[in-house]
PDB file of C-alpha atoms in Angstrom:
ATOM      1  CA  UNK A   1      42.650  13.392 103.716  1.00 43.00           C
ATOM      2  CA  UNK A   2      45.625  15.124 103.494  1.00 48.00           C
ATOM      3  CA  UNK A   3      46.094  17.581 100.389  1.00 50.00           C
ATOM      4  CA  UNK A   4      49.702  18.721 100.827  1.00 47.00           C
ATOM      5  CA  UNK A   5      50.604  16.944  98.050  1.00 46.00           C
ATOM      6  CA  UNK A   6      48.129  17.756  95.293  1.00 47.00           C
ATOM      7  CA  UNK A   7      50.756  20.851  93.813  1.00 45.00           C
ATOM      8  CA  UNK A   8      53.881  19.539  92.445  1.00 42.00           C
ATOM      9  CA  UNK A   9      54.791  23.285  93.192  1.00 48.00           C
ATOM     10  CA  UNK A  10      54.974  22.309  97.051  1.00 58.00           C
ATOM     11  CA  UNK A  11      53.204  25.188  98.379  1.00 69.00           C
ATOM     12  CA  UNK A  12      49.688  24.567  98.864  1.00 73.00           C
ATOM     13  CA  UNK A  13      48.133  26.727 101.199  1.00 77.00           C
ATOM     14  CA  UNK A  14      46.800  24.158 103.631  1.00 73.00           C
ATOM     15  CA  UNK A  15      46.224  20.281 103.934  1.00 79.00           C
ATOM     16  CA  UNK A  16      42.470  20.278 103.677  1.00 90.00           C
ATOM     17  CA  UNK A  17      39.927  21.002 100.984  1.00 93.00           C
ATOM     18  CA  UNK A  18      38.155  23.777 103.031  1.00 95.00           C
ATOM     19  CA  UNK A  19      41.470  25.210 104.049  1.00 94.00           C
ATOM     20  CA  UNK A  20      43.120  25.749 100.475  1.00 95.00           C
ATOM     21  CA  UNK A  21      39.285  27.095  99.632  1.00 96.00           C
ATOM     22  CA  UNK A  22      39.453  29.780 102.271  1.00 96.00           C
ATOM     23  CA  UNK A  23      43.183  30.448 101.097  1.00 96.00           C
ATOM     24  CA  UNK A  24      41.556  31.673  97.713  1.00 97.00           C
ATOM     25  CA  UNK A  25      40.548  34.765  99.384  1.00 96.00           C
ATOM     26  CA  UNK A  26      44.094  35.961 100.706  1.00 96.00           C
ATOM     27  CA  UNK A  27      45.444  38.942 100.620  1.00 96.00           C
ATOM     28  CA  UNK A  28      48.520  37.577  98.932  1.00 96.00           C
ATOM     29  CA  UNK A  29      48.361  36.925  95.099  1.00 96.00           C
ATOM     30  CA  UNK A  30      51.230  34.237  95.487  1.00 95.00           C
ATOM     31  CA  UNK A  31      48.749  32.332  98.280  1.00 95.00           C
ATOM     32  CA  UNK A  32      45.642  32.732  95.592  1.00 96.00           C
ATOM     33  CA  UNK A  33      47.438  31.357  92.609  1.00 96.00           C
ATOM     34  CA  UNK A  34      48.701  28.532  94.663  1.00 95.00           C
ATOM     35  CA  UNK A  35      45.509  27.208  95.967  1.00 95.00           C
ATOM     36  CA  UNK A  36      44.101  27.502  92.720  1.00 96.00           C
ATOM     37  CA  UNK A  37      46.716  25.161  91.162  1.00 95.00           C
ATOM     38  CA  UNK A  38      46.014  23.022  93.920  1.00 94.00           C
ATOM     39  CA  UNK A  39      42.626  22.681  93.260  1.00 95.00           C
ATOM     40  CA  UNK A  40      43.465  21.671  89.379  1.00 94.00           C
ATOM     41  CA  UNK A  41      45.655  18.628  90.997  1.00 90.00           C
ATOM     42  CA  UNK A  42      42.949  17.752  93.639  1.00 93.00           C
ATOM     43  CA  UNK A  43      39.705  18.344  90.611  1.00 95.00           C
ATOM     44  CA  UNK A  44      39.475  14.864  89.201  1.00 91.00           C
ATOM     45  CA  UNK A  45      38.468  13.556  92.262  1.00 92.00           C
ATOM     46  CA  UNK A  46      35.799  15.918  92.881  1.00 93.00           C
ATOM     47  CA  UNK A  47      35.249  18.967  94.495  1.00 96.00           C
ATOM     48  CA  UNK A  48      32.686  20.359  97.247  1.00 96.00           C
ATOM     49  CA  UNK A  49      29.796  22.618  96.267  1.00 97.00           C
ATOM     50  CA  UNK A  50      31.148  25.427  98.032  1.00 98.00           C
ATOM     51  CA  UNK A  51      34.716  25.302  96.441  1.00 98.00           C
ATOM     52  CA  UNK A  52      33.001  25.130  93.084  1.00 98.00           C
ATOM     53  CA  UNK A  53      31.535  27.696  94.311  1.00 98.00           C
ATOM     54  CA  UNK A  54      34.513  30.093  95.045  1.00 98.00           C
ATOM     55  CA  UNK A  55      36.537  28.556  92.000  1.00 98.00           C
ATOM     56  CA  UNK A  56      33.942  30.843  90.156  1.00 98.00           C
ATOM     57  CA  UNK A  57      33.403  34.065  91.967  1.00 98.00           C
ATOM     58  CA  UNK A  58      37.415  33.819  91.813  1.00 98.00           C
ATOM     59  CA  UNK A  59      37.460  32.838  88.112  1.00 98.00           C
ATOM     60  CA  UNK A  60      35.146  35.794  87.178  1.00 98.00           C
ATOM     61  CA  UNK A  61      36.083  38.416  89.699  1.00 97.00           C
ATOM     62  CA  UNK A  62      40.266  38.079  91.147  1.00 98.00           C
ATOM     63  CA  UNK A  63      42.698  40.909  89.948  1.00 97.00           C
ATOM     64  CA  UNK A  64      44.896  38.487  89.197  1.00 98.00           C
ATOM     65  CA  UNK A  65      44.592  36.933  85.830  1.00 97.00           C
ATOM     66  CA  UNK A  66      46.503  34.021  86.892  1.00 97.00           C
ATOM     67  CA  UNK A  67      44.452  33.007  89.631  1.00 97.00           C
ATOM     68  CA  UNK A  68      41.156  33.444  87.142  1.00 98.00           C
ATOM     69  CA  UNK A  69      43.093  31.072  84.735  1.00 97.00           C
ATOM     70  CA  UNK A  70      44.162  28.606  87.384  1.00 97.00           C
ATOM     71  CA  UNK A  71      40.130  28.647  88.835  1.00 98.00           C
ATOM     72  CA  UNK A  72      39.018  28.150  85.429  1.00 98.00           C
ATOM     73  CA  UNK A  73      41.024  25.198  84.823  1.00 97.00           C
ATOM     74  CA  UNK A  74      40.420  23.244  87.820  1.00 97.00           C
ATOM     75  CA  UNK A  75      36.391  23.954  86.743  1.00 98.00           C
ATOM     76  CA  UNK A  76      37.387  22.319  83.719  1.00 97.00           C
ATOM     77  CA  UNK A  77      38.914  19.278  85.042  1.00 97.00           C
ATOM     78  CA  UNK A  78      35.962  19.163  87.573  1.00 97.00           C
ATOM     79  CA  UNK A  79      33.444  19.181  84.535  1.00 96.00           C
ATOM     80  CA  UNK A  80      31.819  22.216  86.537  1.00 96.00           C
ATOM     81  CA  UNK A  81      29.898  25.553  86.468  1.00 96.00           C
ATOM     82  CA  UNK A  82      29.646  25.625  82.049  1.00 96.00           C
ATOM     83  CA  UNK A  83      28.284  28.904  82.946  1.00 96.00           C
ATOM     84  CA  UNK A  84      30.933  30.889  84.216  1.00 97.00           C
ATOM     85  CA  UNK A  85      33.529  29.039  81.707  1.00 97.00           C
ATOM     86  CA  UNK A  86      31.434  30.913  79.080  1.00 96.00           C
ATOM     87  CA  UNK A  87      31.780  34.082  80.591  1.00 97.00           C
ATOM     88  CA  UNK A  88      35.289  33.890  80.753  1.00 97.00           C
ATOM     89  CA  UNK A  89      35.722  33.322  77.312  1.00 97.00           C
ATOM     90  CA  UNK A  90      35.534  37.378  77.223  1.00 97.00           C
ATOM     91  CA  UNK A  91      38.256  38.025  80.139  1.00 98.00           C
ATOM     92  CA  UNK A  92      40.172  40.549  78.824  1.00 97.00           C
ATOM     93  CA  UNK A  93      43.569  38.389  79.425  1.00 97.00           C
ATOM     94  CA  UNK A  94      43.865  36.110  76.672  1.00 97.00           C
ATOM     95  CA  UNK A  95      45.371  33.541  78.985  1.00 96.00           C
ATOM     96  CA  UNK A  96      42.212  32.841  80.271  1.00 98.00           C
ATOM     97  CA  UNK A  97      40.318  32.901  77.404  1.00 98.00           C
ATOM     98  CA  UNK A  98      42.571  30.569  76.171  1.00 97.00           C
ATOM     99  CA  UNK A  99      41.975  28.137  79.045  1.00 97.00           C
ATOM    100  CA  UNK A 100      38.345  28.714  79.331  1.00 97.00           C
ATOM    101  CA  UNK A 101      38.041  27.101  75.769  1.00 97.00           C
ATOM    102  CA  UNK A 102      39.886  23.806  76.683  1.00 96.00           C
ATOM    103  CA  UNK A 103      37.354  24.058  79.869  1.00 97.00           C
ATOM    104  CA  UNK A 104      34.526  24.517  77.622  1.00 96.00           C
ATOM    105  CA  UNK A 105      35.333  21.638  75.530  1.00 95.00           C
ATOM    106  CA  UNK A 106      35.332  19.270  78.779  1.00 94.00           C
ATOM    107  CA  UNK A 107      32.109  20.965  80.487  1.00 94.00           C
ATOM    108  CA  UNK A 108      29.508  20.920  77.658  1.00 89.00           C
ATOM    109  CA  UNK A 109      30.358  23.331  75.427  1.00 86.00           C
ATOM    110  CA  UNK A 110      28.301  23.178  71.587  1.00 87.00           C
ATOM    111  CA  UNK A 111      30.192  23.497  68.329  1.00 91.00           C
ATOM    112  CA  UNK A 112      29.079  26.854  67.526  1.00 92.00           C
ATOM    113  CA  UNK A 113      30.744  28.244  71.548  1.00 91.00           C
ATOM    114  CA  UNK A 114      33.904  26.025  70.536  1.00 94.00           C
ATOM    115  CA  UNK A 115      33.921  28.073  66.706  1.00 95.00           C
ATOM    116  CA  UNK A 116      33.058  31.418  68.306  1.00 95.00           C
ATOM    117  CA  UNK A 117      36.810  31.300  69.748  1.00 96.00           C
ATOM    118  CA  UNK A 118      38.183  31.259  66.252  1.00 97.00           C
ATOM    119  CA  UNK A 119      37.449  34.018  65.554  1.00 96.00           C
ATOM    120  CA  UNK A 120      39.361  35.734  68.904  1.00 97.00           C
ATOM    121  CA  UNK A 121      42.425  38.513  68.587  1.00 96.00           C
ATOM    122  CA  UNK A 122      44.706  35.841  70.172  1.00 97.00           C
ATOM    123  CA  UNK A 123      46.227  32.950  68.158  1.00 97.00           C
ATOM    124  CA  UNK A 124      46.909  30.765  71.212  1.00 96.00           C
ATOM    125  CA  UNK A 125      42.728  30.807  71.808  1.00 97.00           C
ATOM    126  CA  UNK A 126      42.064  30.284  68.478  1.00 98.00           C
ATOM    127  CA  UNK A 127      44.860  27.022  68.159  1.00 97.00           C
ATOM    128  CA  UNK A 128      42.918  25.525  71.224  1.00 97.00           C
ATOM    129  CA  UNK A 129      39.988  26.303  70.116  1.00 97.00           C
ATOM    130  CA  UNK A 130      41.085  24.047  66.540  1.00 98.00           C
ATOM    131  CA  UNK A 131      42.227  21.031  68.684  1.00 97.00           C
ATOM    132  CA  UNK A 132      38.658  20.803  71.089  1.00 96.00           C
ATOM    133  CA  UNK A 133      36.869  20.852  68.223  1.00 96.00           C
ATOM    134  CA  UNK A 134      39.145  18.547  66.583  1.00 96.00           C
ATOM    135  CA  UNK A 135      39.430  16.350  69.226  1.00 95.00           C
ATOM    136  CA  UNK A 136      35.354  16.198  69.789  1.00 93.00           C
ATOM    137  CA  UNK A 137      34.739  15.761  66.018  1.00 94.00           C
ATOM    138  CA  UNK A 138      33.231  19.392  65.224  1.00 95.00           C
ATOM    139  CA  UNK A 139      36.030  20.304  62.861  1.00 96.00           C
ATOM    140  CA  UNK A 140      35.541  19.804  59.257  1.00 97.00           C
ATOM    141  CA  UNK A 141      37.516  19.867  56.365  1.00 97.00           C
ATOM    142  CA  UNK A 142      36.081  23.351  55.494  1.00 97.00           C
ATOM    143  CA  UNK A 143      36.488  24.821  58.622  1.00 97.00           C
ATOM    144  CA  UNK A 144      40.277  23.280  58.752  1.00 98.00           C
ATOM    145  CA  UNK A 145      41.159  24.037  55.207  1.00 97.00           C
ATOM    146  CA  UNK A 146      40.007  27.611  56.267  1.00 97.00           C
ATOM    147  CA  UNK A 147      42.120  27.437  59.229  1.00 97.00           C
ATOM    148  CA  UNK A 148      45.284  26.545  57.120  1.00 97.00           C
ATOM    149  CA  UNK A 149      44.814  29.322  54.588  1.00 96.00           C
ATOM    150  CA  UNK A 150      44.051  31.820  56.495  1.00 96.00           C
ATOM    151  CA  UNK A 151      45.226  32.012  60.103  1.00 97.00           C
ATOM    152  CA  UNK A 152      48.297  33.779  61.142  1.00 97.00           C
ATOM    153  CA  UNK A 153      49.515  31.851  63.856  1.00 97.00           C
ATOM    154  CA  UNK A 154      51.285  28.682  63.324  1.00 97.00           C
ATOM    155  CA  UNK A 155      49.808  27.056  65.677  1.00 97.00           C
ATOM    156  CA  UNK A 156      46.630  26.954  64.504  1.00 98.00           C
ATOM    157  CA  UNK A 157      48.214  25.771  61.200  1.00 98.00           C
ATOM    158  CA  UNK A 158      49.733  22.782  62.876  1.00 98.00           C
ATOM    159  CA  UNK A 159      46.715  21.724  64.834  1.00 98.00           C
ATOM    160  CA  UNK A 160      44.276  22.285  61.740  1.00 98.00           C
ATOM    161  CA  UNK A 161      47.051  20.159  59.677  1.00 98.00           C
ATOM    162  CA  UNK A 162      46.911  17.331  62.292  1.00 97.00           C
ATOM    163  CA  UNK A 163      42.982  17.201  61.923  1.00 98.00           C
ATOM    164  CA  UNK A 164      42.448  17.388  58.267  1.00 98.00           C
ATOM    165  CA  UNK A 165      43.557  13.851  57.345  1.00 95.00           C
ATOM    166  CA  UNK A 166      40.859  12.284  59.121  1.00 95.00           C
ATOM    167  CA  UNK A 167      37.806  13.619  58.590  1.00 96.00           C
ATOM    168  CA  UNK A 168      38.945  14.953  54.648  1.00 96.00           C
ATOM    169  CA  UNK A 169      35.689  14.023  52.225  1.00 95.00           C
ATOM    170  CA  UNK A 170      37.264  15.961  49.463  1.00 97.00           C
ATOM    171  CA  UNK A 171      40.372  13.912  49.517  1.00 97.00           C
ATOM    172  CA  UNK A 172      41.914  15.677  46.038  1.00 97.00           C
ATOM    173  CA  UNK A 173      41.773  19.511  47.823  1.00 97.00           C
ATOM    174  CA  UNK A 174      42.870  18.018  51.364  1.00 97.00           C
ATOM    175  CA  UNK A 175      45.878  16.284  49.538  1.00 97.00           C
ATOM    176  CA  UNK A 176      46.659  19.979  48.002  1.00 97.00           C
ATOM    177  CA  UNK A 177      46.486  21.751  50.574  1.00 97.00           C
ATOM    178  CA  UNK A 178      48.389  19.210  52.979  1.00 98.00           C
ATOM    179  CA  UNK A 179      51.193  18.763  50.068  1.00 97.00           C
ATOM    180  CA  UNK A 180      51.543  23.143  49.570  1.00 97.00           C
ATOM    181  CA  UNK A 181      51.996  23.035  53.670  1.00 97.00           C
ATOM    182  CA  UNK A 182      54.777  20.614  53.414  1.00 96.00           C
ATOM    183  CA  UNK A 183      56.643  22.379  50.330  1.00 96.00           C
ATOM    184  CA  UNK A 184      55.898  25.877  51.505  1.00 95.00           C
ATOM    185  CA  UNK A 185      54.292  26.529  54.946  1.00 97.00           C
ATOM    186  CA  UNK A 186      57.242  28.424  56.998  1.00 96.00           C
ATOM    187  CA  UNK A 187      56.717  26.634  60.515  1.00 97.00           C
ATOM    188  CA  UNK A 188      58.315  23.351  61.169  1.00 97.00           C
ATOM    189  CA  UNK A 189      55.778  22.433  63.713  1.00 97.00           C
ATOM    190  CA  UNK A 190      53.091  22.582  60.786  1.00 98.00           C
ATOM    191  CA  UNK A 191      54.849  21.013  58.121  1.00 97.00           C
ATOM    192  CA  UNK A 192      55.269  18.025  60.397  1.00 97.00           C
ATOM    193  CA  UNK A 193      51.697  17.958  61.189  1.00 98.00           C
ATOM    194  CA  UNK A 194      50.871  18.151  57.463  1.00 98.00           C
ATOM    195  CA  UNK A 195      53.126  15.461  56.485  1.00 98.00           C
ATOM    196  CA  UNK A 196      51.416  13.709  59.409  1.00 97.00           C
ATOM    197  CA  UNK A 197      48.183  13.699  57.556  1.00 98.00           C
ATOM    198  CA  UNK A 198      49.496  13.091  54.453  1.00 97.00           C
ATOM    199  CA  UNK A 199      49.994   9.704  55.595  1.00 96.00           C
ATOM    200  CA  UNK A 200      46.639   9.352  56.819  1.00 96.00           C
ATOM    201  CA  UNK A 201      45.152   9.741  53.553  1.00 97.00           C
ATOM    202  CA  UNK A 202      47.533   7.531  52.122  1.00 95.00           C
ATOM    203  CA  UNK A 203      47.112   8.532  48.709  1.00 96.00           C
ATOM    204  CA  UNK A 204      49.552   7.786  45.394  1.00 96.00           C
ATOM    205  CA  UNK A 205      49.840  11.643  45.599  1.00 96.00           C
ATOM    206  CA  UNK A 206      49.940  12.250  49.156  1.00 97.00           C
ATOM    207  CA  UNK A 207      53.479   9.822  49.077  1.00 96.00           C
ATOM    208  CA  UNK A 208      54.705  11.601  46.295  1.00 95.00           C
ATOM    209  CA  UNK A 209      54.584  14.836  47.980  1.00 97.00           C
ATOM    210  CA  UNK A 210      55.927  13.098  51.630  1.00 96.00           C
ATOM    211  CA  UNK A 211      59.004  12.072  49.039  1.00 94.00           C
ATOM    212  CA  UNK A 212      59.323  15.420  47.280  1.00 94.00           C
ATOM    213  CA  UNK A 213      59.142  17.644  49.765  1.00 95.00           C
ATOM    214  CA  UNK A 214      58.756  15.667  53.369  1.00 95.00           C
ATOM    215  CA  UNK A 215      61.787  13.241  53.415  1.00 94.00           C
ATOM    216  CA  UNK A 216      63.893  16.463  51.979  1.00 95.00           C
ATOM    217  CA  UNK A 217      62.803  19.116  54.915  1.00 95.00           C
ATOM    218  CA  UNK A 218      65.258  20.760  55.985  1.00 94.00           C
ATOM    219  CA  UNK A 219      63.852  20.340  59.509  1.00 95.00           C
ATOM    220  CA  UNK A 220      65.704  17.118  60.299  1.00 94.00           C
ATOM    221  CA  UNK A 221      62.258  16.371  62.850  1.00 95.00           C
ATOM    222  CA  UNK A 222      59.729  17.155  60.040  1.00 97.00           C
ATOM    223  CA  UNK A 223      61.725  14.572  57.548  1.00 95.00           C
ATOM    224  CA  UNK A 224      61.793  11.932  60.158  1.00 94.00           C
ATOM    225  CA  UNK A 225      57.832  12.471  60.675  1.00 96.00           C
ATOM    226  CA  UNK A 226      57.381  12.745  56.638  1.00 96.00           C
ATOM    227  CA  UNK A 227      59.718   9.134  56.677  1.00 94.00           C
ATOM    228  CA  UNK A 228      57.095   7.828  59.511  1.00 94.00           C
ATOM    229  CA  UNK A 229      54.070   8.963  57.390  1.00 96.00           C
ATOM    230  CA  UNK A 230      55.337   7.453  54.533  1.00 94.00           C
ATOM    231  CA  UNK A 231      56.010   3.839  55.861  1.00 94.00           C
ATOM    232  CA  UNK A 232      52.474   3.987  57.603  1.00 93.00           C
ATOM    233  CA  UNK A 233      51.006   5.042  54.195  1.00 93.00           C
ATOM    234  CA  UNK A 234      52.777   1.854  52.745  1.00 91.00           C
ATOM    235  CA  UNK A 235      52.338  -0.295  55.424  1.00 90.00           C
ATOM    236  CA  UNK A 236      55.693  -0.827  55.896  1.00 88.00           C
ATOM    237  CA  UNK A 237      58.637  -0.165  58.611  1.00 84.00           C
ATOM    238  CA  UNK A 238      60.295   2.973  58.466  1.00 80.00           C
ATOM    239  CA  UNK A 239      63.529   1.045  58.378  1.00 78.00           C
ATOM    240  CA  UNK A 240      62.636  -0.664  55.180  1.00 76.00           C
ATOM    241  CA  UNK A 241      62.509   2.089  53.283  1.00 72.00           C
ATOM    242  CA  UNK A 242      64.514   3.017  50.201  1.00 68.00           C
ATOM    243  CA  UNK A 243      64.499   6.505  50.916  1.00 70.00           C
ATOM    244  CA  UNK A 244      67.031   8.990  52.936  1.00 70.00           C
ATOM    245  CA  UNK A 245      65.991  11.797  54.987  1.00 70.00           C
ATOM    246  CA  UNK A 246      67.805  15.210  54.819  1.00 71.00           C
ATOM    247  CA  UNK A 247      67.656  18.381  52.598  1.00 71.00           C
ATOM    248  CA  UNK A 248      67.876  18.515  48.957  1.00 61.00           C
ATOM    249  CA  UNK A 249      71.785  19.276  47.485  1.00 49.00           C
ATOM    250  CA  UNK A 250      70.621  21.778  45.306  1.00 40.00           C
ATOM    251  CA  UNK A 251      71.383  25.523  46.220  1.00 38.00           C
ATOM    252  CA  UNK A 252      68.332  27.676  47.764  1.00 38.00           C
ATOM    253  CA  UNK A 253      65.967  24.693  47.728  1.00 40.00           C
ATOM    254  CA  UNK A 254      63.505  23.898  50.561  1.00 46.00           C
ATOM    255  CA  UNK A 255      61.070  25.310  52.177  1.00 48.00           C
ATOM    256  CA  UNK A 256      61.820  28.963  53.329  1.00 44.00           C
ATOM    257  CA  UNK A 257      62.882  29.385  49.595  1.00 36.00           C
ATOM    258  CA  UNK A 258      61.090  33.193  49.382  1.00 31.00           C
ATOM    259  CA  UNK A 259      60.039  32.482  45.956  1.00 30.00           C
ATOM    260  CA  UNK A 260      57.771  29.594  46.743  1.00 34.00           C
ATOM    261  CA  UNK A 261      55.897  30.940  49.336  1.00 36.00           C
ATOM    262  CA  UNK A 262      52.648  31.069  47.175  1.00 35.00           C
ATOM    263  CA  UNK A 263      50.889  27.771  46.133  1.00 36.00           C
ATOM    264  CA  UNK A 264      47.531  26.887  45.305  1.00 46.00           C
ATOM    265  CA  UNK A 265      46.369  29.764  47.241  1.00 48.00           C
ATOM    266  CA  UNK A 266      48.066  28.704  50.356  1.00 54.00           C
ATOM    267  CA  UNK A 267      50.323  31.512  51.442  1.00 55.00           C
ATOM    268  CA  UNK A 268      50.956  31.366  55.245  1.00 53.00           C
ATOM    269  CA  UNK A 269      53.987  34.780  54.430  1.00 42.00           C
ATOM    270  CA  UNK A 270      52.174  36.840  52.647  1.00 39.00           C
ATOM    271  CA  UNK A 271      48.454  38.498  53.188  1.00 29.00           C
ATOM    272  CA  UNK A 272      45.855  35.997  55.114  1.00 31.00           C
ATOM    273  CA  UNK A 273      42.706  38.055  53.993  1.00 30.00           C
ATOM    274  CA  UNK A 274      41.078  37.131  57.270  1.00 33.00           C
ATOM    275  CA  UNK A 275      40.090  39.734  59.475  1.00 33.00           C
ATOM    276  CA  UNK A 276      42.039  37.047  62.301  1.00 37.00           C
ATOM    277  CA  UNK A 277      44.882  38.392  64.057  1.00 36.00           C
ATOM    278  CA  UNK A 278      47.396  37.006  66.270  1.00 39.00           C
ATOM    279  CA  UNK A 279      51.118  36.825  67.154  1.00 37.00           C
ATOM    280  CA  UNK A 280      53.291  34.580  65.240  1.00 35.00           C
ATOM    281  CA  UNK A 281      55.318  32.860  68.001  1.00 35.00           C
ATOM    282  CA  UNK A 282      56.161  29.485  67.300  1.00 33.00           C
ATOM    283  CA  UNK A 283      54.292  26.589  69.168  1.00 33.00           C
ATOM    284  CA  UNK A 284      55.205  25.515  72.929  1.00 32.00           C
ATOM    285  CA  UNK A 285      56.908  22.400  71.732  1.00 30.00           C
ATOM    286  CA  UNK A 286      54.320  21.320  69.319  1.00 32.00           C
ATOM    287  CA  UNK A 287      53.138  19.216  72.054  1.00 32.00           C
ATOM    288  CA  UNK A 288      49.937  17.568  71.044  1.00 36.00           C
ATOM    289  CA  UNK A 289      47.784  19.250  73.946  1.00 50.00           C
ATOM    290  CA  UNK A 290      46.233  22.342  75.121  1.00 54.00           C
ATOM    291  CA  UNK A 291      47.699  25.531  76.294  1.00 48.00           C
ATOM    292  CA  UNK A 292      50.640  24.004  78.853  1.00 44.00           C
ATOM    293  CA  UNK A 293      50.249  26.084  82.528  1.00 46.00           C
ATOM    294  CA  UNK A 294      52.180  29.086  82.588  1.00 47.00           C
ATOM    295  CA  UNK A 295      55.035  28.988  84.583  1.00 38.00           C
ATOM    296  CA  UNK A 296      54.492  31.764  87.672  1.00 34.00           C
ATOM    297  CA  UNK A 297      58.054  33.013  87.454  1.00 34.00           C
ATOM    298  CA  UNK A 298      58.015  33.734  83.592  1.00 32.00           C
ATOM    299  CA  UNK A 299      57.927  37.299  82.499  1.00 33.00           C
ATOM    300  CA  UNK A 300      54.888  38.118  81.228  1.00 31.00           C
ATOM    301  CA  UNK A 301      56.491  39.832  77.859  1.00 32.00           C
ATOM    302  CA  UNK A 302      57.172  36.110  77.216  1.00 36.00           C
ATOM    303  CA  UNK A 303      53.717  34.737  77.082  1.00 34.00           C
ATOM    304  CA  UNK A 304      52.178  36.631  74.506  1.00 32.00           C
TER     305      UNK A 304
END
């Protein structure tokens, strides 16, 4: 079987399993990080013992934070060695930790690992640590409500938002909270996810705030999603609606109007009181995902 084709990067280090295995221990970083992306294209289909094997002395033990990302991530798509995927969840890059949680969530991982991560220094663990639990049904409304009020990072806003529709028991506070995100939460990405789940629930007051404060966003994407969630909340075509998207006329309104910021306790520009920590750099995209692959030839002042 030729493997010259798993990388879309076009530089594996060999056309065999065994040979881009072996090309894990090179000298060369370039040749390491390459034949650990390699193995992430080739892990669905299974991988040998022994390259399982070396994905996790590399994973645990390489200089190169890259390569220990890449290793970890083709462990996770394999569905192999749980072990060492915990222990990287304390690599002191938080790259890795942040890709040693999405393998977590695919090799076994409980709950309580999966919540551990929430409480990291780095937002981007913490926002995939929100979306495997979300997506494996260990979030709950408390721990997403907490999420939303308290976390720095927008991104783990967003993804809490996008969960908190569909498993809400306490409909009244998740319409509150959801409706003070969409009049007041400063990231687009989350407001769209917010309005999101405000069509979920479907409620007479989750459409009344997807009216007052959705359709109006002055993000033109986060009024089109609040126009979606309101059709799907009537049951209706997004066409058919009476209502039109765009920003309200009067002066200062909207959004990043300084003097709303506070709501219901919701205050995502002011003080968090959580000891939780984190940059505030927008999400990649708001894609609905994990953390995307780092490009190789981006500075690394850029990822953090």
């Amino acid at each position: 079987m030729s493997y010259e084709n798993w990388s879309a990067r076009g530089r594996t280090p060999g056309e065999s399993e065994a040979e881009v295995r072996d090309a894990l221990d090179a000298s060369r970083v370039r040749t390491r990080q390459d034949a650990a992306i390699a193995l992430v294209d080739a892990a669905e289909s299974g991988l040998d013992r022994e390259t399982i094997d070396a994905l996790g002395e590399c994973a645990l033990d390489d200089d190169d934070p890259e390569v220990r990302q890449f290793a970890i991530e083709a462990l996770g798509v394999a569905g192999a060695a749980p072990a060492v995927v915990r222990q990287a969840l304390d690599d002191p890059e938080p790259w890795v930790r942040a890709e040693a949680v999405v393998a977590l969530s695919r090799v076994g991982g409980d709950a309580n690992q999966l919540e551990g991560a929430l409480d990291d220094d780095s937002g981007w663990v913490r926002r995939n640590a929100v979306i495997a639990m979300g997506k494996r049904g260990d979030a709950d409304q408390s721990l997403l409500v907490d999420c939303i009020k308290t976390d720095p990072h927008p991104a783990v806003r967003e993804y809490a938002a996008q969960f908190l529709g569909g498993v809400a028991e306490d409909v009244s506070e998740a319409e509150r909270i959801l409706a003070a995100m969409l009049a007041r939460e400063p990231n687009a990405f989350a407001r769209a996810k917010a309005a999101e789940s405000l069509g979920e629930l479907a409620t007479d007051r989750a459409e009344q705030a997807l009216e007052a404060h959705g359709v109006t966003d002055q993000s033109e994407d986060v009024a089109r999603a609040a126009k979606q969630a309101l059709a799907g909340a009537r049951g209706t075509d997004p066409e058919e609606l009476d209502v039109e998207i765009g920003p309200p006329s009067a002066p200062g309104s909207g959004p990043d109007t300084p003097a709303e910021q506070s709501v219901d306790g919701y205050d995502p520009a002011g003080s968090f009181g959580s000891a939780r920590s984190g940059s505030g750099s927008p999400a990649p995209g708001g894609a609905p995902g994990f953390e995307p692959r780092r490009d190789l030839n981006t500075d690394p002042e850029d990822r953090t």
